[in-house]
């Protein structure tokens, strides 16, 4: 491991909570694509599969920030464990309904409950931010490392989920995803030494972290970005099935994540100067442009190469996004702020997967790739329009307000 990455793990407990976070985030890449594979295997209806995946994502978008807001106030252990048990129980209900061929509405009911899954990535990043409070290069490297972990989940998660659902039984992918969630969250919350201290209600200035105009830009842009990811997942599965190699979709999607993983690893070693907001805008535009070659995909090998190149822009953009969240959100609401970006992605995944499912059912898989192209164009447009909010003064006083919180805590202890 290159020395900047070795350096961030010098702090006690960092290896353990990052490893737990890996397991806890596996469902992020497994659950949605697992449900798509399961339902398409059982019913052959991609429209229903995409709608259920969208329901999962929308439910997570609604519940995720609320769970994280409670975490900021009461701590990770007290909030995450009951939320995870609720989500796992709902997944079990969803699988039973699918296996028993119960009415479609029952699937949507349990998919909604399964969306109570906590944003494990935000919880892990909040621990890094607690350890490296001064920010700077170490926190940049830590965020880059977690983006690598995210992409590792997206390399292995679809392979496991699609592979199990096609080779074992249709419900296997979502089932294993729920098991990973339970292992990751309970292992993470067992580590009390690195858990960020909760911020009592009096440390919150009132209202949601989403009041920050900078965070609003990031979230809305990520809605469009999430639509790219959701559409690519659904259309790639359909594309591979049309060519008689449905299981190969997991390998193609893994190549997509591999490109992002490698880019994130390199980006974490760099010490770039200039405005983070400018780098973020370039990253969003690069993601948008990278969707255009997908329109020319005529074979799985060409598609894999195109997705690998497209993936190179993802992780660096995510790293910069987390740094911008820290700048625009008070520390007392940091976990919630990070979760709002995940929420934006979830909403986008819901819209993108649902739209892509309808297009595939109506016009075939190749036509479905117009959805991520449109989503990329929308993301770039929003990023351009909101760029000035990210470069101007921070009205919420992100780090300055953190310092006031710290002084208040010290005075209280004294």
CSV table of C-alpha atoms in Angstrom, one decimal:
chain,number,residue,atom,x,y,z
A,1,UNK,CA,0.0,0.0,0.0
A,2,UNK,CA,1.5,3.4,-1.0
A,3,UNK,CA,2.7,5.5,2.0
A,4,UNK,CA,-0.2,8.0,2.1
A,5,UNK,CA,-2.7,5.2,2.5
A,6,UNK,CA,-0.5,3.5,5.1
A,7,UNK,CA,-0.3,6.7,7.1
A,8,UNK,CA,-4.0,7.1,7.5
A,9,UNK,CA,-4.2,3.7,9.1
A,10,UNK,CA,-1.7,4.6,11.8
A,11,UNK,CA,-4.6,5.8,14.0
A,12,UNK,CA,-6.0,2.9,16.3
A,13,UNK,CA,-9.2,1.3,15.1
A,14,UNK,CA,-9.1,2.6,11.6
A,15,UNK,CA,-8.5,-0.8,9.9
A,16,UNK,CA,-11.4,-2.4,11.8
A,17,UNK,CA,-14.0,0.2,11.1
A,18,UNK,CA,-13.1,0.5,7.4
A,19,UNK,CA,-13.3,-3.3,7.1
A,20,UNK,CA,-16.7,-3.4,8.8
A,21,UNK,CA,-17.8,-0.6,6.4
A,22,UNK,CA,-16.9,-2.7,3.4
A,23,UNK,CA,-19.3,-5.5,4.5
A,24,UNK,CA,-22.0,-3.0,5.5
A,25,UNK,CA,-21.8,-1.3,2.1
A,26,UNK,CA,-22.0,-4.4,0.0
A,27,UNK,CA,-25.8,-4.2,-0.1
A,28,UNK,CA,-25.5,-0.9,-1.9
A,29,UNK,CA,-24.2,-2.7,-5.0
A,30,UNK,CA,-26.1,-6.0,-4.4
A,31,UNK,CA,-29.6,-5.3,-3.4
A,32,UNK,CA,-30.9,-3.2,-6.3
A,33,UNK,CA,-29.3,-5.3,-9.0
A,34,UNK,CA,-30.2,-8.5,-7.0
A,35,UNK,CA,-33.9,-7.5,-7.0
A,36,UNK,CA,-33.8,-6.7,-10.8
A,37,UNK,CA,-32.2,-10.1,-11.4
A,38,UNK,CA,-34.6,-12.0,-9.1
A,39,UNK,CA,-37.8,-10.4,-10.5
A,40,UNK,CA,-36.7,-10.8,-14.1
A,41,UNK,CA,-35.8,-14.4,-13.4
A,42,UNK,CA,-39.2,-15.1,-11.8
A,43,UNK,CA,-41.5,-13.0,-13.9
A,44,UNK,CA,-39.6,-11.9,-17.0
A,45,UNK,CA,-40.9,-8.3,-16.4
A,46,UNK,CA,-38.1,-5.7,-16.5
A,47,UNK,CA,-40.6,-2.9,-15.9
A,48,UNK,CA,-41.7,-4.5,-12.6
A,49,UNK,CA,-38.0,-5.2,-11.7
A,50,UNK,CA,-37.0,-1.6,-12.4
A,51,UNK,CA,-40.0,-0.3,-10.4
A,52,UNK,CA,-39.1,-2.4,-7.4
A,53,UNK,CA,-35.5,-1.3,-7.5
A,54,UNK,CA,-36.7,2.3,-7.8
A,55,UNK,CA,-38.9,1.7,-4.7
A,56,UNK,CA,-36.0,0.4,-2.7
A,57,UNK,CA,-33.9,3.4,-3.7
A,58,UNK,CA,-36.7,6.0,-3.0
A,59,UNK,CA,-37.4,4.5,0.4
A,60,UNK,CA,-33.7,4.7,1.2
A,61,UNK,CA,-33.7,8.3,0.0
A,62,UNK,CA,-36.5,9.2,2.4
A,63,UNK,CA,-35.3,7.3,5.4
A,64,UNK,CA,-31.6,7.6,5.1
A,65,UNK,CA,-31.2,11.3,6.1
A,66,UNK,CA,-33.7,10.8,9.0
A,67,UNK,CA,-31.6,7.9,10.3
A,68,UNK,CA,-28.4,9.9,10.0
A,69,UNK,CA,-29.9,12.9,11.8
A,70,UNK,CA,-30.7,10.6,14.7
A,71,UNK,CA,-27.2,9.3,14.5
A,72,UNK,CA,-25.7,12.8,14.8
A,73,UNK,CA,-27.8,13.3,18.0
A,74,UNK,CA,-27.7,9.9,19.7
A,75,UNK,CA,-24.8,8.1,18.3
A,76,UNK,CA,-24.2,5.3,15.7
A,77,UNK,CA,-24.8,2.3,18.0
A,78,UNK,CA,-28.1,3.3,19.4
A,79,UNK,CA,-29.6,4.1,16.0
A,80,UNK,CA,-28.1,1.8,13.4
A,81,UNK,CA,-28.8,-1.5,15.0
A,82,UNK,CA,-32.6,-1.2,15.2
A,83,UNK,CA,-32.7,0.4,11.8
A,84,UNK,CA,-30.7,-2.5,10.3
A,85,UNK,CA,-32.9,-5.1,11.9
A,86,UNK,CA,-36.0,-3.5,10.5
A,87,UNK,CA,-34.5,-3.4,7.0
A,88,UNK,CA,-33.4,-7.0,7.1
A,89,UNK,CA,-36.8,-8.1,8.2
A,90,UNK,CA,-38.4,-6.3,5.3
A,91,UNK,CA,-36.0,-7.9,2.9
A,92,UNK,CA,-37.0,-11.3,4.2
A,93,UNK,CA,-40.6,-10.4,3.6
A,94,UNK,CA,-39.8,-9.2,0.0
A,95,UNK,CA,-38.1,-12.5,-0.8
A,96,UNK,CA,-40.9,-14.6,0.6
A,97,UNK,CA,-43.5,-12.7,-1.4
A,98,UNK,CA,-41.4,-13.0,-4.6
A,99,UNK,CA,-40.9,-16.7,-4.1
A,100,UNK,CA,-44.6,-17.4,-3.3
A,101,UNK,CA,-45.7,-15.3,-6.3
A,102,UNK,CA,-47.9,-13.1,-4.1
A,103,UNK,CA,-49.5,-10.0,-5.6
A,104,UNK,CA,-47.3,-7.2,-6.9
A,105,UNK,CA,-48.4,-4.8,-4.2
A,106,UNK,CA,-46.9,-6.9,-1.5
A,107,UNK,CA,-43.5,-6.7,-3.1
A,108,UNK,CA,-43.7,-2.9,-3.1
A,109,UNK,CA,-44.8,-2.8,0.6
A,110,UNK,CA,-41.7,-4.8,1.7
A,111,UNK,CA,-39.4,-3.0,-0.7
A,112,UNK,CA,-40.4,0.2,1.0
A,113,UNK,CA,-39.5,-1.2,4.4
A,114,UNK,CA,-36.2,-2.5,3.1
A,115,UNK,CA,-35.3,1.1,2.3
A,116,UNK,CA,-34.7,1.8,6.0
A,117,UNK,CA,-31.1,0.6,5.4
A,118,UNK,CA,-28.6,3.1,7.0
A,119,UNK,CA,-25.9,4.9,4.9
A,120,UNK,CA,-23.0,2.9,6.1
A,121,UNK,CA,-20.6,4.8,3.9
A,122,UNK,CA,-21.5,8.1,5.6
A,123,UNK,CA,-21.0,6.5,9.0
A,124,UNK,CA,-17.5,5.4,8.1
A,125,UNK,CA,-16.6,8.7,6.6
A,126,UNK,CA,-17.8,10.5,9.7
A,127,UNK,CA,-15.4,8.4,11.8
A,128,UNK,CA,-12.5,9.5,9.5
A,129,UNK,CA,-13.6,13.1,9.8
A,130,UNK,CA,-13.6,12.7,13.6
A,131,UNK,CA,-10.1,11.3,13.6
A,132,UNK,CA,-8.6,13.9,11.2
A,133,UNK,CA,-10.5,17.0,12.3
A,134,UNK,CA,-8.0,19.3,10.7
A,135,UNK,CA,-8.9,18.1,7.2
A,136,UNK,CA,-6.0,18.5,4.8
A,137,UNK,CA,-4.2,15.8,2.9
A,138,UNK,CA,-4.9,12.9,5.4
A,139,UNK,CA,-8.6,13.4,5.3
A,140,UNK,CA,-8.4,13.7,1.5
A,141,UNK,CA,-6.6,10.4,1.4
A,142,UNK,CA,-9.1,8.8,3.8
A,143,UNK,CA,-12.0,9.9,1.6
A,144,UNK,CA,-10.2,8.5,-1.5
A,145,UNK,CA,-9.6,5.2,0.3
A,146,UNK,CA,-13.3,5.0,1.1
A,147,UNK,CA,-14.2,5.7,-2.5
A,148,UNK,CA,-11.9,2.8,-3.4
A,149,UNK,CA,-13.8,0.6,-0.9
A,150,UNK,CA,-17.1,1.8,-2.5
A,151,UNK,CA,-15.9,0.7,-5.9
A,152,UNK,CA,-14.6,-2.6,-4.6
A,153,UNK,CA,-18.1,-3.2,-3.4
A,154,UNK,CA,-19.4,-2.5,-6.9
A,155,UNK,CA,-16.8,-4.7,-8.4
A,156,UNK,CA,-17.6,-7.8,-6.3
A,157,UNK,CA,-21.2,-7.0,-5.3
A,158,UNK,CA,-22.9,-7.4,-8.7
A,159,UNK,CA,-20.8,-10.5,-9.5
A,160,UNK,CA,-22.0,-12.1,-6.2
A,161,UNK,CA,-25.6,-11.0,-6.5
A,162,UNK,CA,-26.2,-11.7,-10.2
A,163,UNK,CA,-24.1,-14.9,-10.0
A,164,UNK,CA,-25.9,-16.4,-7.1
A,165,UNK,CA,-29.4,-15.4,-8.4
A,166,UNK,CA,-28.7,-17.0,-11.8
A,167,UNK,CA,-26.7,-20.0,-10.7
A,168,UNK,CA,-28.3,-20.9,-7.3
A,169,UNK,CA,-31.9,-19.6,-6.9
A,170,UNK,CA,-33.4,-16.2,-7.8
A,171,UNK,CA,-33.7,-14.9,-4.3
A,172,UNK,CA,-30.0,-15.7,-3.4
A,173,UNK,CA,-28.6,-12.3,-4.3
A,174,UNK,CA,-30.8,-10.1,-2.1
A,175,UNK,CA,-30.6,-12.6,0.7
A,176,UNK,CA,-26.8,-12.5,0.9
A,177,UNK,CA,-26.9,-8.7,0.6
A,178,UNK,CA,-29.0,-8.6,3.8
A,179,UNK,CA,-26.6,-10.9,5.6
A,180,UNK,CA,-23.7,-8.6,4.6
A,181,UNK,CA,-25.6,-5.6,6.0
A,182,UNK,CA,-26.2,-7.3,9.4
A,183,UNK,CA,-22.5,-8.4,9.7
A,184,UNK,CA,-21.2,-4.9,8.7
A,185,UNK,CA,-23.4,-2.8,10.8
A,186,UNK,CA,-23.1,-4.9,14.0
A,187,UNK,CA,-19.4,-5.1,13.6
A,188,UNK,CA,-19.1,-1.4,13.0
A,189,UNK,CA,-21.2,-0.4,16.0
A,190,UNK,CA,-19.3,-2.8,18.3
A,191,UNK,CA,-16.3,-0.5,17.8
A,192,UNK,CA,-17.1,2.3,20.4
A,193,UNK,CA,-13.6,3.9,20.6
A,194,UNK,CA,-13.8,5.4,17.1
A,195,UNK,CA,-17.5,6.2,17.1
A,196,UNK,CA,-18.0,10.0,16.7
A,197,UNK,CA,-19.5,11.6,19.7
A,198,UNK,CA,-23.1,12.6,19.4
A,199,UNK,CA,-24.1,16.2,19.2
A,200,UNK,CA,-27.0,17.1,21.5
A,201,UNK,CA,-29.9,19.0,20.1
A,202,UNK,CA,-28.6,22.3,21.4
A,203,UNK,CA,-25.6,22.0,19.1
A,204,UNK,CA,-27.9,22.0,16.1
A,205,UNK,CA,-28.8,25.4,14.7
A,206,UNK,CA,-32.3,24.1,13.9
A,207,UNK,CA,-33.6,22.5,10.7
A,208,UNK,CA,-31.9,20.2,8.3
A,209,UNK,CA,-28.4,20.2,6.9
A,210,UNK,CA,-30.1,20.6,3.6
A,211,UNK,CA,-30.6,24.3,4.3
A,212,UNK,CA,-27.0,24.8,3.0
A,213,UNK,CA,-27.3,26.1,-0.6
A,214,UNK,CA,-24.0,24.4,-1.5
A,215,UNK,CA,-25.3,21.0,-0.2
A,216,UNK,CA,-28.5,21.6,-2.3
A,217,UNK,CA,-26.4,21.9,-5.4
A,218,UNK,CA,-24.5,18.7,-4.6
A,219,UNK,CA,-27.7,16.7,-3.9
A,220,UNK,CA,-29.6,17.8,-7.0
A,221,UNK,CA,-26.6,17.0,-9.2
A,222,UNK,CA,-26.3,13.6,-7.6
A,223,UNK,CA,-29.9,12.9,-8.4
A,224,UNK,CA,-29.0,13.1,-12.1
A,225,UNK,CA,-25.7,11.2,-11.4
A,226,UNK,CA,-27.6,8.4,-9.6
A,227,UNK,CA,-29.9,8.2,-12.7
A,228,UNK,CA,-26.8,7.3,-14.7
A,229,UNK,CA,-25.9,4.5,-12.4
A,230,UNK,CA,-29.4,3.1,-12.0
A,231,UNK,CA,-30.0,3.1,-15.8
A,232,UNK,CA,-26.6,1.6,-16.6
A,233,UNK,CA,-27.3,-1.3,-14.2
A,234,UNK,CA,-30.7,-2.2,-15.6
A,235,UNK,CA,-29.9,-1.8,-19.2
A,236,UNK,CA,-26.6,-3.7,-18.9
A,237,UNK,CA,-28.5,-6.7,-17.5
A,238,UNK,CA,-31.0,-6.6,-20.3
A,239,UNK,CA,-28.2,-6.0,-22.9
A,240,UNK,CA,-26.4,-9.1,-21.8
A,241,UNK,CA,-29.6,-11.2,-21.7
A,242,UNK,CA,-30.4,-10.2,-25.3
A,243,UNK,CA,-27.1,-11.6,-26.3
A,244,UNK,CA,-27.6,-14.8,-24.4
A,245,UNK,CA,-25.1,-14.1,-21.6
A,246,UNK,CA,-27.1,-12.7,-18.7
A,247,UNK,CA,-24.6,-13.7,-16.1
A,248,UNK,CA,-21.9,-11.8,-17.9
A,249,UNK,CA,-23.7,-8.5,-16.9
A,250,UNK,CA,-22.0,-8.8,-13.5
A,251,UNK,CA,-18.6,-8.9,-15.1
A,252,UNK,CA,-19.3,-5.9,-17.3
A,253,UNK,CA,-20.6,-3.9,-14.3
A,254,UNK,CA,-17.5,-4.9,-12.3
A,255,UNK,CA,-15.3,-3.5,-15.1
A,256,UNK,CA,-17.3,-0.2,-14.7
A,257,UNK,CA,-16.5,-0.2,-11.0
A,258,UNK,CA,-12.9,-1.2,-11.6
A,259,UNK,CA,-12.3,1.9,-13.7
A,260,UNK,CA,-13.6,4.0,-10.9
A,261,UNK,CA,-11.6,2.1,-8.3
A,262,UNK,CA,-8.3,2.6,-10.1
A,263,UNK,CA,-9.0,6.3,-10.7
A,264,UNK,CA,-9.8,6.7,-7.0
A,265,UNK,CA,-6.6,5.0,-5.9
A,266,UNK,CA,-4.5,7.3,-8.1
A,267,UNK,CA,-6.5,10.4,-7.0
A,268,UNK,CA,-5.8,9.7,-3.4
A,269,UNK,CA,-2.1,9.9,-4.0
A,270,UNK,CA,-2.3,13.4,-5.6
A,271,UNK,CA,-2.0,16.7,-3.8
A,272,UNK,CA,-3.9,19.0,-6.1
A,273,UNK,CA,-4.1,22.8,-5.8
A,274,UNK,CA,-6.9,25.0,-6.9
A,275,UNK,CA,-10.6,25.2,-6.0
A,276,UNK,CA,-12.3,21.8,-5.2
A,277,UNK,CA,-15.5,23.2,-6.7
A,278,UNK,CA,-13.8,23.6,-10.1
A,279,UNK,CA,-12.4,20.0,-10.0
A,280,UNK,CA,-15.9,18.8,-9.0
A,281,UNK,CA,-17.5,20.6,-12.0
A,282,UNK,CA,-14.9,19.0,-14.4
A,283,UNK,CA,-15.6,15.6,-12.8
A,284,UNK,CA,-19.4,15.8,-13.3
A,285,UNK,CA,-18.9,16.9,-17.0
A,286,UNK,CA,-16.5,14.0,-17.6
A,287,UNK,CA,-19.1,11.6,-16.3
A,288,UNK,CA,-21.7,13.1,-18.6
A,289,UNK,CA,-19.5,12.9,-21.7
A,290,UNK,CA,-18.4,9.3,-20.9
A,291,UNK,CA,-22.0,8.1,-21.4
A,292,UNK,CA,-22.0,9.0,-25.1
A,293,UNK,CA,-20.0,6.0,-26.4
A,294,UNK,CA,-22.5,3.6,-24.8
A,295,UNK,CA,-24.8,4.5,-27.7
A,296,UNK,CA,-22.4,2.6,-30.0
A,297,UNK,CA,-22.2,-0.5,-28.0
A,298,UNK,CA,-22.9,-3.5,-30.2
A,299,UNK,CA,-21.2,-6.2,-28.2
A,300,UNK,CA,-20.4,-7.0,-24.6
A,301,UNK,CA,-16.6,-6.5,-25.0
A,302,UNK,CA,-17.1,-3.0,-26.5
A,303,UNK,CA,-19.5,-2.2,-23.7
A,304,UNK,CA,-17.1,-3.3,-21.1
A,305,UNK,CA,-14.3,-1.1,-22.5
A,306,UNK,CA,-16.7,1.9,-22.7
A,307,UNK,CA,-17.9,1.4,-19.2
A,308,UNK,CA,-14.3,1.1,-17.9
A,309,UNK,CA,-13.4,4.5,-19.4
A,310,UNK,CA,-16.7,5.9,-18.0
A,311,UNK,CA,-15.8,4.7,-14.6
A,312,UNK,CA,-12.6,6.7,-14.4
A,313,UNK,CA,-14.5,9.9,-13.6
A,314,UNK,CA,-16.6,8.5,-10.8
A,315,UNK,CA,-14.4,8.0,-7.7
A,316,UNK,CA,-12.5,11.3,-8.0
A,317,UNK,CA,-15.8,13.2,-8.3
A,318,UNK,CA,-17.1,11.4,-5.2
A,319,UNK,CA,-14.0,12.3,-3.2
A,320,UNK,CA,-14.3,15.9,-4.0
A,321,UNK,CA,-18.0,15.8,-3.2
A,322,UNK,CA,-17.3,14.6,0.4
A,323,UNK,CA,-14.7,17.4,0.9
A,324,UNK,CA,-17.3,20.0,-0.3
A,325,UNK,CA,-19.9,18.6,2.1
A,326,UNK,CA,-17.5,19.0,5.0
A,327,UNK,CA,-17.0,22.6,3.9
A,328,UNK,CA,-20.7,23.5,3.6
A,329,UNK,CA,-22.2,21.6,6.5
A,330,UNK,CA,-21.6,22.1,10.3
A,331,UNK,CA,-19.9,19.2,12.0
A,332,UNK,CA,-22.9,18.7,14.2
A,333,UNK,CA,-24.8,17.7,11.1
A,334,UNK,CA,-21.9,16.1,9.1
A,335,UNK,CA,-23.3,12.6,9.0
A,336,UNK,CA,-26.7,13.9,7.8
A,337,UNK,CA,-25.0,16.1,5.2
A,338,UNK,CA,-23.0,13.2,3.8
A,339,UNK,CA,-26.2,11.0,3.8
A,340,UNK,CA,-28.0,13.7,1.8
A,341,UNK,CA,-25.6,13.1,-1.1
A,342,UNK,CA,-26.3,9.4,-0.9
A,343,UNK,CA,-30.0,10.3,-0.9
A,344,UNK,CA,-29.6,12.2,-4.1
A,345,UNK,CA,-27.9,9.2,-5.6
A,346,UNK,CA,-30.7,6.9,-4.4
A,347,UNK,CA,-33.4,9.1,-5.8
A,348,UNK,CA,-31.5,9.2,-9.1
A,349,UNK,CA,-31.0,5.4,-9.1
A,350,UNK,CA,-34.7,5.0,-8.6
A,351,UNK,CA,-35.6,7.3,-11.5
A,352,UNK,CA,-32.9,6.0,-13.8
A,353,UNK,CA,-33.6,2.3,-13.2
A,354,UNK,CA,-37.4,2.8,-13.5
A,355,UNK,CA,-37.1,4.8,-16.7
A,356,UNK,CA,-34.5,2.4,-18.2
A,357,UNK,CA,-36.8,-0.6,-17.4
A,358,UNK,CA,-39.7,1.0,-19.3
A,359,UNK,CA,-37.5,1.9,-22.3
A,360,UNK,CA,-36.0,-1.7,-22.4
A,361,UNK,CA,-39.5,-3.2,-22.3
A,362,UNK,CA,-40.7,-0.9,-25.0
A,363,UNK,CA,-37.8,-0.6,-27.4
A,364,UNK,CA,-35.0,-3.1,-26.3
A,365,UNK,CA,-31.7,-2.8,-24.5
A,366,UNK,CA,-29.7,-0.8,-26.9
A,367,UNK,CA,-32.3,2.0,-26.9
A,368,UNK,CA,-32.1,2.0,-23.1
A,369,UNK,CA,-28.7,3.6,-23.1
A,370,UNK,CA,-30.3,6.9,-24.1
A,371,UNK,CA,-31.4,7.2,-20.4
A,372,UNK,CA,-27.9,7.5,-18.9
A,373,UNK,CA,-26.9,10.0,-21.7
A,374,UNK,CA,-29.9,12.2,-20.9
A,375,UNK,CA,-29.1,11.9,-17.1
A,376,UNK,CA,-25.5,12.9,-17.7
A,377,UNK,CA,-26.5,16.0,-19.7
A,378,UNK,CA,-28.9,17.0,-16.8
A,379,UNK,CA,-26.1,16.5,-14.2
A,380,UNK,CA,-23.7,18.7,-16.1
A,381,UNK,CA,-26.4,21.4,-16.6
A,382,UNK,CA,-27.2,21.5,-12.9
A,383,UNK,CA,-23.5,21.6,-12.0
A,384,UNK,CA,-22.9,24.6,-14.2
A,385,UNK,CA,-26.0,26.4,-12.9
A,386,UNK,CA,-25.1,25.8,-9.2
A,387,UNK,CA,-21.3,26.2,-9.5
A,388,UNK,CA,-21.3,29.8,-8.0
A,389,UNK,CA,-23.0,28.5,-4.8
A,390,UNK,CA,-20.1,26.2,-4.2
A,391,UNK,CA,-17.4,28.8,-4.8
A,392,UNK,CA,-19.0,31.6,-2.7
A,393,UNK,CA,-18.9,32.1,1.1
A,394,UNK,CA,-20.3,29.3,3.2
A,395,UNK,CA,-23.4,30.6,5.0
A,396,UNK,CA,-23.6,27.7,7.4
A,397,UNK,CA,-20.1,28.3,8.5
A,398,UNK,CA,-19.0,24.7,8.1
A,399,UNK,CA,-15.6,24.6,9.9
A,400,UNK,CA,-16.0,27.9,11.8
A,401,UNK,CA,-19.2,26.5,13.4
A,402,UNK,CA,-17.3,23.3,14.2
A,403,UNK,CA,-14.8,25.4,16.1
A,404,UNK,CA,-17.6,27.1,18.1
A,405,UNK,CA,-19.0,23.7,18.9
A,406,UNK,CA,-15.6,22.5,20.1
A,407,UNK,CA,-15.1,25.6,22.3
A,408,UNK,CA,-18.6,25.1,23.8
A,409,UNK,CA,-17.9,21.4,24.6
A,410,UNK,CA,-14.5,22.3,26.2
A,411,UNK,CA,-16.2,25.0,28.3
A,412,UNK,CA,-18.9,22.6,29.4
A,413,UNK,CA,-16.3,20.0,30.4
A,414,UNK,CA,-14.4,22.6,32.4
